[in-house]
mmCIF file of C-alpha atoms in Angstrom:
data_model
loop_
_atom_site.group_PDB
_atom_site.id
_atom_site.type_symbol
_atom_site.label_atom_id
_atom_site.label_comp_id
_atom_site.label_asym_id
_atom_site.label_seq_id
_atom_site.Cartn_x
_atom_site.Cartn_y
_atom_site.Cartn_z
ATOM 1 C CA SER C 1 17.489 17.832 -6.616
ATOM 2 C CA SER C 2 15.829 15.015 -8.532
ATOM 3 C CA LYS C 3 16.836 14.370 -12.119
ATOM 4 C CA SER C 4 15.303 12.469 -14.948
ATOM 5 C CA CYS C 5 16.341 8.836 -14.688
ATOM 6 C CA GLY C 6 18.716 7.926 -17.433
ATOM 7 C CA GLN C 7 20.929 10.843 -16.417
ATOM 8 C CA SER C 8 21.554 9.782 -12.823
ATOM 9 C CA PRO C 9 24.123 6.974 -12.536
ATOM 10 C CA LEU C 10 24.876 5.417 -9.179
ATOM 11 C CA ASN C 11 28.463 6.631 -9.197
ATOM 12 C CA VAL C 12 27.327 9.967 -7.820
ATOM 13 C CA GLY C 13 30.808 11.439 -7.543
ATOM 14 C CA GLY C 14 31.553 10.979 -11.220
ATOM 15 C CA GLN C 15 35.257 10.292 -10.602
ATOM 16 C CA PRO C 16 37.197 8.525 -13.368
ATOM 17 C CA LYS C 17 37.427 4.792 -12.727
ATOM 18 C CA THR C 18 40.718 2.936 -12.594
ATOM 19 C CA PHE C 19 39.084 -0.327 -11.509
ATOM 20 C CA ALA C 20 36.674 -2.895 -12.877
ATOM 21 C CA MET C 21 33.146 -1.587 -13.281
ATOM 22 C CA PRO C 22 30.990 -2.473 -10.255
ATOM 23 C CA THR C 23 27.763 -4.419 -10.592
ATOM 24 C CA PHE C 24 24.221 -3.506 -9.577
ATOM 25 C CA ASN C 25 21.002 -5.498 -9.268
ATOM 26 C CA ALA C 26 17.628 -4.163 -10.426
ATOM 27 C CA TYR C 27 14.284 -4.681 -8.663
ATOM 28 C CA ILE C 28 11.095 -3.658 -10.484
ATOM 29 C CA ASP C 29 7.735 -3.188 -8.788
ATOM 30 C CA GLY C 30 5.631 -4.411 -11.711
ATOM 31 C CA PHE C 31 2.247 -3.071 -10.592
ATOM 32 C CA ASN C 32 3.588 0.358 -9.596
ATOM 33 C CA PHE C 33 5.530 0.655 -12.849
ATOM 34 C CA TYR C 34 2.487 -0.425 -14.855
ATOM 35 C CA LYS C 35 0.213 2.134 -13.190
ATOM 36 C CA GLY C 36 2.747 4.937 -13.375
ATOM 37 C CA VAL C 37 4.008 4.455 -16.922
ATOM 38 C CA LEU C 38 2.446 1.696 -19.002
ATOM 39 C CA GLU C 39 -1.296 1.516 -18.335
ATOM 40 C CA LYS C 40 -2.197 4.333 -20.748
ATOM 41 C CA ARG C 41 0.715 3.659 -23.133
ATOM 42 C CA PRO C 42 0.185 0.167 -24.611
ATOM 43 C CA HIS C 43 2.873 0.796 -27.256
ATOM 44 C CA LEU C 44 5.461 0.704 -24.438
ATOM 45 C CA LYS C 45 4.304 -2.516 -22.756
ATOM 46 C CA TRP C 46 6.662 -4.740 -24.808
ATOM 47 C CA LEU C 47 9.573 -3.289 -22.833
ATOM 48 C CA ASN C 48 12.961 -4.992 -22.570
ATOM 49 C CA LEU C 49 13.608 -4.475 -18.864
ATOM 50 C CA LYS C 50 17.251 -5.586 -18.964
ATOM 51 C CA SER C 51 18.103 -3.022 -21.614
ATOM 52 C CA PHE C 52 16.072 -0.336 -19.857
ATOM 53 C CA CYS C 53 17.628 -0.963 -16.429
ATOM 54 C CA GLN C 54 21.148 -0.865 -17.881
ATOM 55 C CA SER C 55 20.353 2.506 -19.465
ATOM 56 C CA LEU C 56 19.439 3.953 -16.065
ATOM 57 C CA VAL C 57 22.851 3.063 -14.607
ATOM 58 C CA PRO C 58 25.179 3.193 -17.623
ATOM 59 C CA ASP C 59 28.468 3.259 -15.680
ATOM 60 C CA PHE C 60 27.779 0.010 -13.803
ATOM 61 C CA ASN C 61 27.457 -3.563 -15.030
ATOM 62 C CA LEU C 62 23.962 -5.000 -14.756
ATOM 63 C CA GLY C 63 23.774 -8.104 -12.588
ATOM 64 C CA GLU C 64 20.426 -9.720 -11.844
ATOM 65 C CA VAL C 65 17.049 -8.228 -12.692
ATOM 66 C CA PHE C 66 14.000 -9.126 -10.611
ATOM 67 C CA TYR C 67 10.460 -8.352 -11.760
ATOM 68 C CA PHE C 68 7.813 -8.526 -9.024
ATOM 69 C CA THR C 69 4.247 -9.071 -10.142
ATOM 70 C CA ALA C 70 1.242 -11.385 -9.804
ATOM 71 C CA ARG C 71 -0.452 -13.526 -12.440
ATOM 72 C CA ILE C 72 -3.601 -11.688 -13.437
ATOM 73 C CA LYS C 73 -6.929 -13.474 -13.795
ATOM 74 C CA GLU C 74 -9.789 -13.192 -16.242
ATOM 75 C CA ARG C 75 -11.987 -10.217 -15.357
ATOM 76 C CA TYR C 76 -14.694 -11.392 -17.766
ATOM 77 C CA GLN C 77 -15.199 -14.242 -20.218
ATOM 78 C CA GLY C 78 -12.796 -13.904 -23.124
ATOM 79 C CA ASP C 79 -10.488 -11.458 -21.336
ATOM 80 C CA GLU C 80 -7.158 -11.508 -23.232
ATOM 81 C CA ALA C 81 -5.137 -9.701 -20.542
ATOM 82 C CA PRO C 82 -3.849 -12.910 -18.856
ATOM 83 C CA ARG C 83 -2.599 -14.219 -22.222
ATOM 84 C CA ARG C 84 -0.826 -10.933 -23.009
ATOM 85 C CA GLN C 85 0.838 -10.963 -19.609
ATOM 86 C CA HIS C 86 1.938 -14.569 -20.120
ATOM 87 C CA LEU C 87 3.601 -13.657 -23.430
ATOM 88 C CA TYR C 88 5.385 -10.710 -21.835
ATOM 89 C CA LEU C 89 6.669 -12.742 -18.907
ATOM 90 C CA ARG C 90 8.013 -15.327 -21.376
ATOM 91 C CA ALA C 91 9.809 -12.541 -23.240
ATOM 92 C CA LEU C 92 11.316 -11.218 -20.000
ATOM 93 C CA GLU C 93 12.469 -14.633 -18.812
ATOM 94 C CA ALA C 94 14.219 -15.459 -22.102
ATOM 95 C CA PRO C 95 17.178 -13.083 -21.528
ATOM 96 C CA GLY C 96 17.291 -13.918 -17.818
ATOM 97 C CA VAL C 97 14.922 -11.629 -15.926
ATOM 98 C CA LYS C 98 13.762 -13.411 -12.765
ATOM 99 C CA ILE C 99 9.989 -13.279 -12.289
ATOM 100 C CA VAL C 100 8.825 -13.275 -8.675
ATOM 101 C CA CYS C 101 5.056 -13.709 -8.353
ATOM 102 C CA GLY C 102 2.795 -12.806 -5.492
ATOM 103 C CA ARG C 103 -0.910 -13.655 -5.503
ATOM 104 C CA THR C 104 -3.910 -12.147 -7.265
ATOM 105 C CA VAL C 105 -7.002 -12.139 -5.069
ATOM 106 C CA LYS C 106 -10.550 -11.488 -6.262
ATOM 107 C CA ASN C 107 -12.522 -9.313 -3.866
ATOM 108 C CA ARG C 108 -16.276 -8.810 -3.801
ATOM 109 C CA GLU C 109 -17.843 -6.286 -1.455
ATOM 110 C CA ARG C 110 -20.258 -3.402 -1.062
ATOM 111 C CA ILE C 111 -18.588 0.010 -1.298
ATOM 112 C CA ARG C 112 -20.043 3.510 -0.957
ATOM 113 C CA VAL C 113 -20.578 5.207 -4.306
ATOM 114 C CA ALA C 114 -18.803 8.502 -4.969
ATOM 115 C CA THR C 115 -21.775 10.012 -6.789
ATOM 116 C CA THR C 116 -25.442 9.394 -7.501
ATOM 117 C CA LYS C 117 -25.444 11.325 -10.788
ATOM 118 C CA ARG C 118 -26.872 9.102 -13.505
ATOM 119 C CA LYS C 119 -24.249 10.049 -16.096
ATOM 120 C CA GLU C 120 -21.343 9.281 -13.781
ATOM 121 C CA ILE C 121 -22.342 6.277 -11.678
ATOM 122 C CA LEU C 122 -21.888 3.592 -14.373
ATOM 123 C CA VAL C 123 -19.988 3.118 -17.630
ATOM 124 C CA PRO C 124 -21.721 2.807 -20.054
ATOM 125 C CA GLU C 125 -24.084 5.315 -18.463
ATOM 126 C CA LEU C 126 -27.558 4.411 -17.308
ATOM 127 C CA PRO C 127 -30.434 5.369 -19.642
ATOM 128 C CA SER C 128 -32.369 8.497 -18.757
ATOM 129 C CA ASN C 129 -35.897 7.030 -19.064
ATOM 130 C CA PHE C 130 -37.381 10.554 -19.113
ATOM 131 C CA GLY C 131 -35.659 11.408 -15.820
ATOM 132 C CA LEU C 132 -36.993 8.400 -13.921
ATOM 133 C CA THR C 133 -33.531 6.811 -13.512
ATOM 134 C CA GLN C 134 -32.109 9.929 -11.853
ATOM 135 C CA PHE C 135 -35.234 10.240 -9.739
ATOM 136 C CA ALA C 136 -34.740 6.660 -8.474
ATOM 137 C CA LEU C 137 -31.051 7.250 -7.709
ATOM 138 C CA SER C 138 -31.852 10.447 -5.826
ATOM 139 C CA LYS C 139 -34.586 8.698 -3.853
ATOM 140 C CA ILE C 140 -32.169 5.924 -2.823
ATOM 141 C CA ALA C 141 -29.588 8.543 -1.796
ATOM 142 C CA ASN C 142 -32.163 10.418 0.299
ATOM 143 C CA SER C 143 -33.243 7.220 2.026
ATOM 144 C CA VAL C 144 -29.768 6.589 3.497
ATOM 145 C CA LYS C 145 -28.753 10.172 4.353
ATOM 146 C CA PRO C 146 -26.424 11.241 5.894
ATOM 147 C CA ASP C 147 -24.686 8.091 4.597
ATOM 148 C CA LEU C 148 -24.187 7.249 0.915
ATOM 149 C CA PRO C 149 -25.655 4.322 -1.037
ATOM 150 C CA LYS C 150 -23.440 1.269 -1.549
ATOM 151 C CA ALA C 151 -22.840 -0.695 -4.733
ATOM 152 C CA GLN C 152 -21.654 -4.280 -4.937
ATOM 153 C CA VAL C 153 -18.353 -4.442 -6.839
ATOM 154 C CA SER C 154 -15.708 -7.034 -7.649
ATOM 155 C CA TYR C 155 -12.036 -6.251 -8.186
ATOM 156 C CA PHE C 156 -8.645 -7.922 -8.138
ATOM 157 C CA SER C 157 -5.771 -6.970 -5.851
ATOM 158 C CA GLU C 158 -2.146 -8.051 -5.590
ATOM 159 C CA LYS C 159 -0.871 -9.649 -2.425
ATOM 160 C CA GLY C 160 2.739 -10.183 -1.417
ATOM 161 C CA THR C 161 4.498 -8.109 -4.094
ATOM 162 C CA ASP C 162 5.865 -5.413 -1.770
ATOM 163 C CA VAL C 163 6.971 -7.954 0.824
ATOM 164 C CA ASN C 164 8.697 -10.050 -1.836
ATOM 165 C CA LEU C 165 10.535 -7.056 -3.274
ATOM 166 C CA ALA C 166 11.753 -5.794 0.108
ATOM 167 C CA SER C 167 12.768 -9.310 1.155
ATOM 168 C CA TYR C 168 14.798 -9.933 -2.010
ATOM 169 C CA MET C 169 16.700 -6.655 -1.701
ATOM 170 C CA LEU C 170 17.569 -7.249 1.941
ATOM 171 C CA ARG C 171 18.446 -10.895 1.253
ATOM 172 C CA ASP C 172 20.841 -9.854 -1.493
ATOM 173 C CA ALA C 173 22.438 -7.218 0.726
ATOM 174 C CA PHE C 174 22.960 -9.566 3.689
ATOM 175 C CA LYS C 175 23.496 -12.958 2.062
ATOM 176 C CA ASN C 176 24.830 -12.199 -1.407
ATOM 177 C CA ASN C 177 26.821 -9.072 -0.517
ATOM 178 C CA VAL C 178 25.198 -6.886 -3.185
ATOM 179 C CA LYS C 179 26.374 -3.290 -2.745
ATOM 180 C CA SER C 180 24.513 -1.415 -5.485
ATOM 181 C CA PHE C 181 20.782 -1.439 -6.171
ATOM 182 C CA LEU C 182 18.308 0.016 -8.645
ATOM 183 C CA LEU C 183 14.699 0.131 -7.440
ATOM 184 C CA ILE C 184 11.941 0.996 -9.916
ATOM 185 C CA SER C 185 8.947 1.979 -7.813
ATOM 186 C CA GLY C 186 7.229 4.967 -6.269
ATOM 187 C CA ASP C 187 5.606 2.945 -3.488
ATOM 188 C CA THR C 188 6.438 4.512 -0.135
ATOM 189 C CA ASP C 189 5.828 1.156 1.569
ATOM 190 C CA LEU C 190 9.395 0.424 0.413
ATOM 191 C CA LEU C 191 10.977 3.360 2.244
ATOM 192 C CA THR C 192 12.086 1.246 5.213
ATOM 193 C CA PRO C 193 14.119 -1.342 3.234
ATOM 194 C CA VAL C 194 15.640 1.497 1.173
ATOM 195 C CA ARG C 195 16.658 3.241 4.392
ATOM 196 C CA PHE C 196 18.154 0.033 5.781
ATOM 197 C CA LEU C 197 20.212 -0.488 2.626
ATOM 198 C CA LYS C 198 21.630 3.011 2.797
ATOM 199 C CA GLU C 199 22.484 2.532 6.477
ATOM 200 C CA MET C 200 24.521 -0.497 5.335
ATOM 201 C CA SER C 201 26.472 1.848 3.006
ATOM 202 C CA ALA C 202 24.835 0.383 -0.093
ATOM 203 C CA LEU C 203 24.322 2.590 -3.141
ATOM 204 C CA ILE C 204 20.635 2.657 -4.029
ATOM 205 C CA GLN C 205 19.098 4.563 -6.911
ATOM 206 C CA VAL C 206 15.310 4.863 -7.042
ATOM 207 C CA ALA C 207 13.569 5.424 -10.379
ATOM 208 C CA VAL C 208 10.064 6.728 -9.680
ATOM 209 C CA PRO C 209 7.578 5.954 -12.476
ATOM 210 C CA HIS C 210 5.356 9.031 -12.170
ATOM 211 C CA HIS C 211 5.623 12.669 -11.083
ATOM 212 C CA GLY C 212 2.521 12.264 -8.920
ATOM 213 C CA GLN C 213 4.244 9.746 -6.662
ATOM 214 C CA GLN C 214 6.071 10.788 -3.500
ATOM 215 C CA ILE C 215 9.574 11.357 -4.798
ATOM 216 C CA SER C 216 10.451 13.639 -1.868
ATOM 217 C CA ALA C 217 10.060 10.765 0.606
ATOM 218 C CA PHE C 218 12.673 8.690 -1.255
ATOM 219 C CA LYS C 219 15.127 11.613 -1.409
ATOM 220 C CA GLU C 220 15.623 11.332 2.341
ATOM 221 C CA CYS C 221 16.748 7.713 2.304
ATOM 222 C CA ALA C 222 18.137 6.819 -1.156
ATOM 223 C CA THR C 223 21.508 7.596 -2.715
ATOM 224 C CA ARG C 224 19.839 9.133 -5.749
ATOM 225 C CA VAL C 225 16.263 9.560 -6.953
ATOM 226 C CA GLY C 226 14.873 10.444 -10.358
ATOM 227 C CA ILE C 227 11.689 10.419 -12.416
ATOM 228 C CA ILE C 228 11.613 7.964 -15.311
ATOM 229 C CA ASP C 229 11.950 9.725 -18.651
ATOM 230 C CA ILE C 230 9.089 8.140 -20.587
ATOM 231 C CA GLY C 231 10.448 9.507 -23.852
ATOM 232 C CA LYS C 232 13.430 7.164 -23.620
ATOM 233 C CA LEU C 233 11.471 3.919 -23.262
ATOM 234 C CA ASP C 234 10.888 3.646 -27.031
ATOM 235 C CA GLY C 235 14.545 2.772 -27.462
ATOM 236 C CA HIS C 236 14.286 -0.305 -25.219
ATOM 237 C CA LEU C 237 11.427 -2.318 -26.714
ATOM 238 C CA PHE C 238 11.690 -5.941 -27.781
ATOM 239 C CA PRO C 239 11.213 -6.492 -31.538
ATOM 240 C CA HIS C 240 7.603 -7.335 -32.388
ATOM 241 C CA ARG C 241 8.848 -10.808 -33.305
ATOM 242 C CA TYR C 242 11.307 -11.468 -30.520
ATOM 243 C CA VAL C 243 13.643 -14.444 -30.945
ATOM 244 C CA SER C 244 14.882 -15.683 -27.576
ATOM 245 C CA PRO C 245 18.517 -16.743 -26.985
ATOM 246 C CA LYS C 246 17.274 -20.327 -27.382
ATOM 247 C CA GLY C 247 15.740 -19.555 -30.770
ATOM 248 C CA ARG C 248 12.104 -19.447 -29.674
ATOM 249 C CA GLN C 249 9.848 -16.823 -31.252
ATOM 250 C CA ILE C 250 7.653 -14.730 -28.988
ATOM 251 C CA HIS C 251 5.276 -12.312 -30.714
ATOM 252 C CA CYS C 252 4.176 -8.989 -29.280
ATOM 253 C CA PRO C 253 0.379 -8.896 -28.772
ATOM 254 C CA PRO C 254 -1.282 -6.887 -31.579
ATOM 255 C CA GLN C 255 -2.907 -4.534 -29.029
ATOM 256 C CA TRP C 256 0.567 -3.328 -27.990
ATOM 257 C CA ARG C 257 1.934 -2.507 -31.429
#
């Protein structure tokens, strides 16, 4: 059965050790972790990933930590999100987390709307105009039946993150002889590399960020699987004024405090 991560060390047998503690590497799917845990909890975004990863596997020594992400771009003029991400990546790199970046691609296309109700189609909502706005939306919807109207939208998407993460894990297993892995992700696109690692007799623990993700799929191919205990993240935050090992000060963005 799955357990809350933080209570599920890789040494699944629990036997007393009479040898040097083994080492594990950690691989974090930044986007999946953000969506599953951090997006609606800004007070947790200043997270010390090295400390957090060690807490998930307390009976092993932490080796390298890899954080897979993509540099975000301005969504609108004055968007502060890229600056906040830059500060966080600096904070992660200071104690030695390795940042592996894919690409952020801006997409622009026409997509079918999910509704033609005036109050739901846009945020902020369209004005009523004495019912004329809804009348116009309904008329457009009727004109394309049985299809739905399309709206032109722009959005950003990450490219290469999953491939990078899978490649680094397999590289470390084959080339660097890593035997123990921690994967933080609920993305089932990573099931195949997890399965390959287990077939190589590697120990691999998967920490799934959110209950809504497909934990059952990982149970079939990982050594151990658990849901991240969000209540324990508070104990692994950087100080608001973080001083790096080299003496540089990095300040937590005010929106995350």
